[in-house]
Coordinates of C-alpha atoms in Angstrom, one line a residue:
S26 CA 2.7 111.2 -105.0
E27 CA 5.8 110.8 -104.9
N28 CA 8.2 108.5 -108.0
R29 CA 5.4 109.5 -109.7
L30 CA 6.4 111.4 -113.1
R31 CA 3.6 113.6 -114.5
H32 CA 3.6 114.5 -117.8
S33 CA 2.3 118.1 -119.6
R34 CA 1.3 116.9 -122.5
S35 CA 0.8 120.5 -124.6
L36 CA 2.9 123.8 -124.2
T37 CA 2.5 126.3 -121.3
G38 CA 0.1 129.2 -121.6
P39 CA -1.4 131.9 -119.4
E40 CA -3.4 129.4 -117.8
A41 CA -0.2 128.3 -116.1
R42 CA 0.0 130.4 -112.8
S43 CA 1.7 128.5 -109.8
I44 CA 5.9 129.1 -111.6
P45 CA 7.6 132.1 -112.6
T46 CA 8.8 132.9 -116.1
P47 CA 7.5 128.9 -117.8
N48 CA 9.3 128.1 -121.3
V49 CA 7.0 127.7 -124.4
D50 CA 9.4 126.1 -125.7
T51 CA 9.3 122.0 -124.4
L52 CA 7.4 119.6 -122.3
Y53 CA 7.4 119.1 -118.7
S54 CA 8.1 116.1 -116.9
K55 CA 7.8 116.4 -112.7
A56 CA 7.7 114.2 -110.5
Q57 CA 9.0 114.2 -106.5
L58 CA 11.8 111.5 -105.6
E59 CA 11.5 109.8 -102.2
L60 CA 14.7 107.8 -101.8
S61 CA 14.5 106.7 -97.9
D62 CA 13.6 103.6 -99.3
G63 CA 16.4 103.0 -101.5
P64 CA 17.2 104.2 -105.4
V65 CA 14.3 105.2 -108.2
V66 CA 15.4 103.9 -111.4
L67 CA 14.4 107.5 -114.3
T68 CA 14.5 104.8 -117.8
V69 CA 14.7 107.1 -120.9
P70 CA 13.7 105.8 -124.5
P71 CA 16.0 106.4 -127.8
V72 CA 15.6 110.2 -128.1
E73 CA 15.6 110.8 -132.2
G74 CA 18.3 112.7 -134.6
R75 CA 18.1 116.6 -133.0
R76 CA 15.6 116.5 -130.1
Y77 CA 16.7 118.1 -127.5
Y78 CA 15.6 116.8 -124.4
S79 CA 17.1 117.2 -120.2
F80 CA 16.0 115.3 -116.7
Q81 CA 17.0 117.8 -113.5
F82 CA 17.9 116.8 -110.2
L83 CA 17.6 119.2 -107.9
D84 CA 17.6 118.9 -103.4
P85 CA 16.0 120.9 -101.5
Y86 CA 17.3 124.5 -101.5
T87 CA 17.2 123.9 -105.4
N88 CA 20.2 123.4 -105.9
V89 CA 21.1 121.2 -109.5
V90 CA 22.5 117.2 -108.5
G91 CA 23.1 115.7 -111.4
Y92 CA 21.8 115.9 -114.8
V93 CA 20.5 112.9 -118.1
G94 CA 19.8 114.5 -121.2
T95 CA 21.0 115.7 -124.6
R96 CA 23.9 117.3 -122.9
S97 CA 25.3 115.2 -120.1
T98 CA 24.4 111.2 -121.0
G99 CA 23.4 111.9 -124.7
N100 CA 20.1 110.8 -126.3
G101 CA 20.9 107.3 -126.8
A102 CA 18.9 104.6 -124.4
G103 CA 20.2 104.2 -120.8
H104 CA 19.0 103.4 -117.2
H105 CA 20.2 106.1 -114.6
A106 CA 19.4 105.0 -110.4
V107 CA 19.5 108.0 -108.2
V108 CA 20.6 106.2 -105.0
P109 CA 20.1 107.5 -101.4
P110 CA 23.2 109.7 -99.3
G111 CA 26.0 106.8 -98.3
W112 CA 24.5 104.2 -101.0
D113 CA 27.6 102.0 -101.1
R114 CA 25.9 98.5 -103.2
A115 CA 26.7 97.5 -106.6
L116 CA 23.9 98.2 -109.4
P117 CA 22.5 96.0 -111.9
A118 CA 25.0 96.4 -114.9
G119 CA 23.8 98.9 -117.8
V120 CA 22.1 101.4 -115.2
E121 CA 23.9 104.8 -114.2
Q122 CA 24.5 105.7 -110.9
I123 CA 23.3 109.5 -109.5
D124 CA 24.7 110.8 -106.2
A125 CA 21.9 112.2 -103.7
P126 CA 22.5 114.4 -101.1
Y127 CA 19.2 114.5 -99.8
E128 CA 17.0 111.4 -99.4
Q129 CA 14.5 113.6 -101.3
L130 CA 15.4 115.7 -104.3
W131 CA 13.0 116.9 -107.7
A132 CA 13.6 116.2 -110.9
I133 CA 12.3 118.4 -113.0
G134 CA 12.1 116.6 -117.4
R135 CA 11.9 119.5 -121.0
T136 CA 11.6 117.4 -123.7
A137 CA 11.7 120.0 -126.9
I138 CA 9.5 120.6 -129.6
G139 CA 11.2 121.5 -132.6
E140 CA 9.9 124.2 -135.8
D141 CA 8.4 120.8 -137.5
D142 CA 7.8 119.2 -134.4
S143 CA 4.0 118.5 -133.1
P144 CA 3.6 117.8 -129.5
E145 CA 1.6 114.0 -130.4
A146 CA 5.4 113.4 -131.2
A147 CA 7.4 114.7 -128.3
N148 CA 4.8 112.8 -126.0
G149 CA 6.1 109.8 -127.4
V150 CA 9.7 109.8 -126.6
Q151 CA 7.8 111.4 -123.0
D152 CA 5.8 108.0 -122.7
G153 CA 9.4 106.3 -122.8
Y154 CA 10.5 107.8 -120.2
R155 CA 9.8 105.7 -116.6
L156 CA 10.4 106.8 -113.4
T157 CA 10.8 102.7 -111.4
G158 CA 12.1 101.8 -107.5
L159 CA 15.7 99.5 -107.9
S160 CA 14.2 96.6 -106.5
E161 CA 10.9 96.4 -108.8
F162 CA 13.2 97.6 -111.6
V163 CA 15.8 94.4 -110.6
E164 CA 12.5 92.1 -110.2
S165 CA 10.2 93.2 -113.9
G166 CA 11.5 95.9 -115.3
P167 CA 10.5 99.4 -116.2
A168 CA 7.3 100.7 -114.6
G169 CA 4.7 101.9 -116.6
P170 CA 3.9 105.0 -118.8
A171 CA 3.1 107.7 -116.4
Q172 CA -0.7 108.6 -117.4
S173 CA -1.5 112.0 -114.9
D174 CA -1.2 115.8 -116.0
A175 CA 1.6 117.9 -114.4
R176 CA -0.2 121.2 -115.4
T177 CA -3.2 119.5 -113.2
P178 CA -3.9 122.7 -110.9
Q179 CA -2.5 122.6 -107.9
E180 CA -2.4 125.4 -105.0
H181 CA 0.8 125.8 -103.3
P182 CA 0.4 129.7 -100.9
I183 CA 3.0 130.5 -100.1
P184 CA 2.7 130.5 -96.3
A185 CA 2.4 134.5 -95.2
G186 CA 4.1 136.4 -92.3
L187 CA 5.2 134.6 -89.3
D188 CA 3.3 131.3 -91.2
F189 CA 6.2 131.6 -94.0
F190 CA 9.2 130.8 -90.9
D191 CA 7.3 128.2 -89.7
A192 CA 6.8 126.3 -92.7
L193 CA 10.8 127.4 -92.7
G194 CA 11.6 125.2 -89.4
T195 CA 9.9 122.0 -90.6
A196 CA 11.4 122.0 -94.0
L197 CA 15.0 122.6 -92.3
A198 CA 14.1 119.9 -90.0
A199 CA 12.7 117.4 -92.9
A200 CA 16.3 118.5 -95.0
P201 CA 19.1 119.3 -92.7
P202 CA 21.4 122.4 -94.2
P203 CA 24.9 121.7 -94.9
A204 CA 27.6 123.1 -92.7
A205 CA 28.0 126.2 -94.4
D206 CA 24.8 127.8 -93.2
A207 CA 26.1 126.9 -89.7
P208 CA 27.2 131.1 -89.0
L209 CA 23.7 132.1 -91.0
L210 CA 21.9 129.3 -88.6
D211 CA 23.0 130.6 -85.7
Q212 CA 22.1 134.2 -86.5
L213 CA 18.8 132.8 -87.2
R214 CA 18.6 130.9 -83.5
T215 CA 18.4 134.4 -81.4
V216 CA 15.3 134.9 -83.4
G217 CA 13.3 131.7 -82.9
I218 CA 13.7 130.4 -86.1
G219 CA 16.0 127.5 -87.7
P220 CA 15.2 123.6 -88.3
G221 CA 12.4 122.2 -85.6
E222 CA 11.8 126.3 -85.0
R223 CA 7.7 127.8 -85.5
P224 CA 8.3 131.8 -83.9
S225 CA 4.9 132.6 -84.1
A226 CA 4.5 129.9 -81.5
N227 CA 7.7 132.1 -79.2
A228 CA 6.3 134.1 -76.9
S229 CA 9.8 135.9 -76.4
L230 CA 9.9 138.3 -79.3
N231 CA 9.6 141.7 -79.5
S232 CA 7.1 143.6 -81.6
A233 CA 9.8 145.0 -83.4
T234 CA 11.5 141.7 -84.5
T235 CA 7.9 140.7 -84.9
A236 CA 7.5 142.7 -87.4
G237 CA 10.6 142.7 -89.0
L238 CA 10.2 138.6 -90.0
N239 CA 7.2 139.6 -91.2
A240 CA 8.3 142.2 -93.9
A241 CA 10.7 140.2 -95.1
V242 CA 8.9 137.1 -96.1
G243 CA 8.3 139.8 -99.1
W244 CA 12.3 140.9 -100.2
T245 CA 14.1 140.1 -102.0
R246 CA 16.2 142.0 -104.8
P247 CA 16.5 141.2 -108.7
W248 CA 19.4 137.9 -108.8
G249 CA 20.0 138.4 -105.3
G250 CA 23.1 141.3 -106.1
R251 CA 24.6 143.8 -109.3
P252 CA 23.9 141.8 -111.5
E253 CA 26.1 141.6 -115.6
V254 CA 24.3 143.8 -118.1
R255 CA 25.0 143.5 -121.6
N256 CA 24.1 145.6 -124.1
G257 CA 20.8 146.4 -121.4
W258 CA 20.1 142.2 -120.9
E259 CA 20.7 141.3 -117.6
F260 CA 23.1 138.6 -117.2
A261 CA 22.1 134.6 -114.8
P262 CA 25.0 134.6 -112.4
V263 CA 27.2 132.1 -112.9
H264 CA 26.5 130.4 -109.8
V265 CA 22.7 129.5 -110.8
G266 CA 22.0 126.2 -110.0
D267 CA 24.7 126.1 -107.1
Y268 CA 24.2 128.5 -104.7
G269 CA 25.9 128.5 -101.8
T270 CA 26.2 130.5 -99.1
D271 CA 24.5 133.3 -101.5
Y272 CA 21.2 133.2 -100.1
C273 CA 20.0 136.3 -101.7
L274 CA 20.6 135.0 -105.2
R275 CA 18.6 131.7 -104.0
A276 CA 15.5 133.7 -102.9
A277 CA 15.7 135.6 -106.2
V278 CA 15.7 133.0 -108.8
A279 CA 13.3 130.8 -106.3
R280 CA 10.9 133.8 -107.0
G281 CA 11.7 135.0 -110.3
G282 CA 13.1 131.6 -111.7
L283 CA 12.2 128.2 -109.7
G284 CA 14.2 125.5 -110.9
A285 CA 16.1 127.3 -112.6
N286 CA 19.3 125.7 -114.8
T287 CA 22.9 125.9 -114.0
R288 CA 24.5 128.0 -117.0
E289 CA 26.1 125.3 -118.5
E290 CA 22.6 123.4 -119.9
S291 CA 20.4 126.5 -120.6
L292 CA 21.0 130.5 -120.4
Y293 CA 19.0 132.6 -119.5
V294 CA 19.3 136.6 -119.8
H295 CA 16.8 139.0 -119.3
T296 CA 15.4 142.6 -119.8
N297 CA 12.7 145.1 -118.9
R298 CA 14.4 148.2 -120.4
D299 CA 14.7 149.1 -123.9
H300 CA 18.6 150.2 -125.0
L301 CA 18.1 153.9 -123.9
G302 CA 17.2 152.9 -120.0
A303 CA 13.4 152.9 -121.1
A304 CA 10.5 150.6 -119.1
L305 CA 9.6 148.6 -121.5
H306 CA 5.7 148.7 -122.4
G307 CA 3.4 147.5 -124.8
R308 CA 2.3 151.3 -125.9
R309 CA 5.7 151.3 -127.7
D310 CA 7.0 149.0 -130.0
Y311 CA 10.5 147.8 -130.5
A312 CA 13.3 145.8 -133.4
I313 CA 15.8 143.3 -132.4
H314 CA 18.2 143.0 -134.9
L315 CA 20.1 140.0 -134.8
K316 CA 23.3 139.9 -137.2
S317 CA 23.4 135.5 -136.4
P318 CA 20.9 133.1 -134.7
P319 CA 22.2 133.8 -130.8
P320 CA 24.8 130.8 -129.7
A321 CA 23.1 127.9 -128.9
D322 CA 23.6 123.9 -130.2
A323 CA 20.8 123.6 -129.2
F324 CA 17.6 125.9 -129.8
W325 CA 17.8 129.6 -128.4
S326 CA 14.2 131.9 -127.0
L327 CA 12.9 135.3 -126.7
T328 CA 9.4 135.2 -124.3
A329 CA 7.7 137.8 -123.4
Y330 CA 6.2 138.1 -119.8
G331 CA 3.9 140.5 -117.6
P332 CA 5.4 142.4 -114.4
D333 CA 4.3 139.3 -112.8
A334 CA 6.8 136.8 -114.5
L335 CA 3.7 135.5 -116.0
L336 CA 2.6 134.5 -119.3
V337 CA 0.1 137.6 -120.9
C338 CA -2.5 136.4 -123.6
N339 CA -2.3 137.0 -127.0
P340 CA -4.7 136.4 -129.8
L341 CA -2.0 134.6 -131.9
R342 CA -1.3 132.6 -129.3
R343 CA 1.9 133.4 -129.5
Y344 CA 4.4 133.9 -126.6
A345 CA 7.6 133.1 -128.2
L346 CA 10.4 133.1 -130.8
G347 CA 13.4 131.6 -131.4
S348 CA 14.8 128.2 -133.6
Q349 CA 11.7 126.3 -133.3
S350 CA 9.5 129.4 -134.8
G351 CA 10.5 129.1 -138.4
L352 CA 11.4 132.7 -138.1
R353 CA 11.8 134.3 -142.1
Y354 CA 16.0 135.6 -142.1
A355 CA 17.9 137.8 -145.0
D356 CA 19.7 136.6 -147.6
D357 CA 23.2 137.7 -145.1
G358 CA 21.7 135.3 -142.3
S359 CA 20.9 138.3 -140.2
T360 CA 17.3 139.1 -138.7
D361 CA 14.5 141.3 -136.6
L362 CA 12.8 140.5 -134.0
Y363 CA 9.6 142.7 -133.5
L364 CA 8.3 143.2 -130.3
S365 CA 4.1 145.2 -130.4
H366 CA 1.2 145.1 -128.7
G367 CA -0.4 144.9 -132.4
E368 CA 0.4 143.8 -135.7
N369 CA 1.4 146.2 -137.0
V370 CA 4.8 144.8 -138.2
P371 CA 6.5 144.5 -141.5
H372 CA 6.6 140.1 -141.5
R373 CA 4.3 138.2 -138.8
S374 CA 6.3 135.2 -138.5
N375 CA 9.1 137.5 -136.9
W376 CA 6.0 139.3 -134.1
L377 CA 6.1 138.1 -131.0
P378 CA 3.0 140.2 -129.3
T379 CA 3.7 141.9 -126.0
P380 CA 1.2 142.2 -122.8
A381 CA -0.5 145.9 -122.5
G382 CA 1.2 147.0 -120.0
E383 CA 4.8 146.7 -118.7
F384 CA 6.8 143.3 -119.6
G385 CA 10.3 141.9 -119.6
L386 CA 11.7 139.2 -122.0
V387 CA 14.2 136.5 -121.0
L388 CA 15.7 135.1 -123.7
R389 CA 17.1 131.2 -123.2
L390 CA 20.0 129.5 -124.8
Y391 CA 20.3 126.1 -123.7
L392 CA 23.2 123.7 -124.2
P393 CA 24.5 127.6 -125.0
Q394 CA 28.3 127.7 -126.8
Q395 CA 31.1 129.3 -125.5
T396 CA 30.4 133.6 -125.7
P397 CA 28.1 134.0 -124.4
L398 CA 29.3 132.4 -120.9
D399 CA 32.9 133.9 -121.3
G400 CA 31.2 137.1 -121.8
T401 CA 32.3 137.8 -125.0
W402 CA 28.7 137.8 -126.8
A403 CA 25.8 139.4 -126.3
P404 CA 21.4 139.5 -127.4
P405 CA 21.0 143.2 -129.2
P406 CA 19.8 146.3 -127.5
V407 CA 16.0 146.1 -127.5
A408 CA 15.3 149.5 -129.8
P409 CA 12.2 151.6 -129.3
L410 CA 10.8 152.2 -133.1

């Protein structure tokens, strides 16, 4: 339901099938915000120590419009009002304002679980998150804690064929596109696509146009274009999370990592190739030699996914390695990460089980330092053993 937080109480596992490339480092909290009746106040508790947390607010086009969290507002307690377009009234003392460009937003919260931590400790932080309508907040303070689980199975199949463009027409009418989209909308209108349009009911479309629209539903390019590649790793483009008119990038991210952060919050780097250019496959064993930990101020992690960008079950139930997972380091501060389908590895603590077939890797740097952002650092290549 709208304006209600839903928390994941445990880390994501292979049973999660709705969101591609889920992280397994943080507990998710999610809410659909509806601001037509006025602002909604997010209350956050004091978050202890070095625990990372964030709330990310996305508009209907998955552009990030604001953050609350470790980087943006600090780990202290606070109240943050998300206000609708045109809001010009004063907020209560001590309530910070986040301006929303639409009356509908998606809020995604992430609460990290540390190396010596437990889900229960992170659940306690989640219990301090509250979402309250402004009028209720003024009258009686923050709402009670959320009760439901964000991973309650929900099926939202993507419409097929022309039904997709019908759904798009409904969505565009509910959230009018920005002015920059006008040239593209003028082109789409010639084939019956746009706010309020229903191409499936448009008898004037010829068979070739209909066939082309049906084929277009499943087409996206990786990252929407030519990626930046360093040491065989593809770096997320600079404007992930603030897409402008890069429609192909937005579509590719929606398909492969819906709800992506901006790069200053977390940097995503991925590969499905070894340093020789061969596809990563479970029949081979690999290693990544890190001379020093990846440069992230919060934490970093490496996760393996199947070809569908989802987690694949393994007997160890280990789906990531990183700064939170108790790695074994050499005296000089270096470490080796071992990637293999079987357990024939020198150090079990540094073993990331991989799927039996082809797979991909995503390296996440939460609160990345400057060097990975400016291009002067890259992960070491994936080396077959």
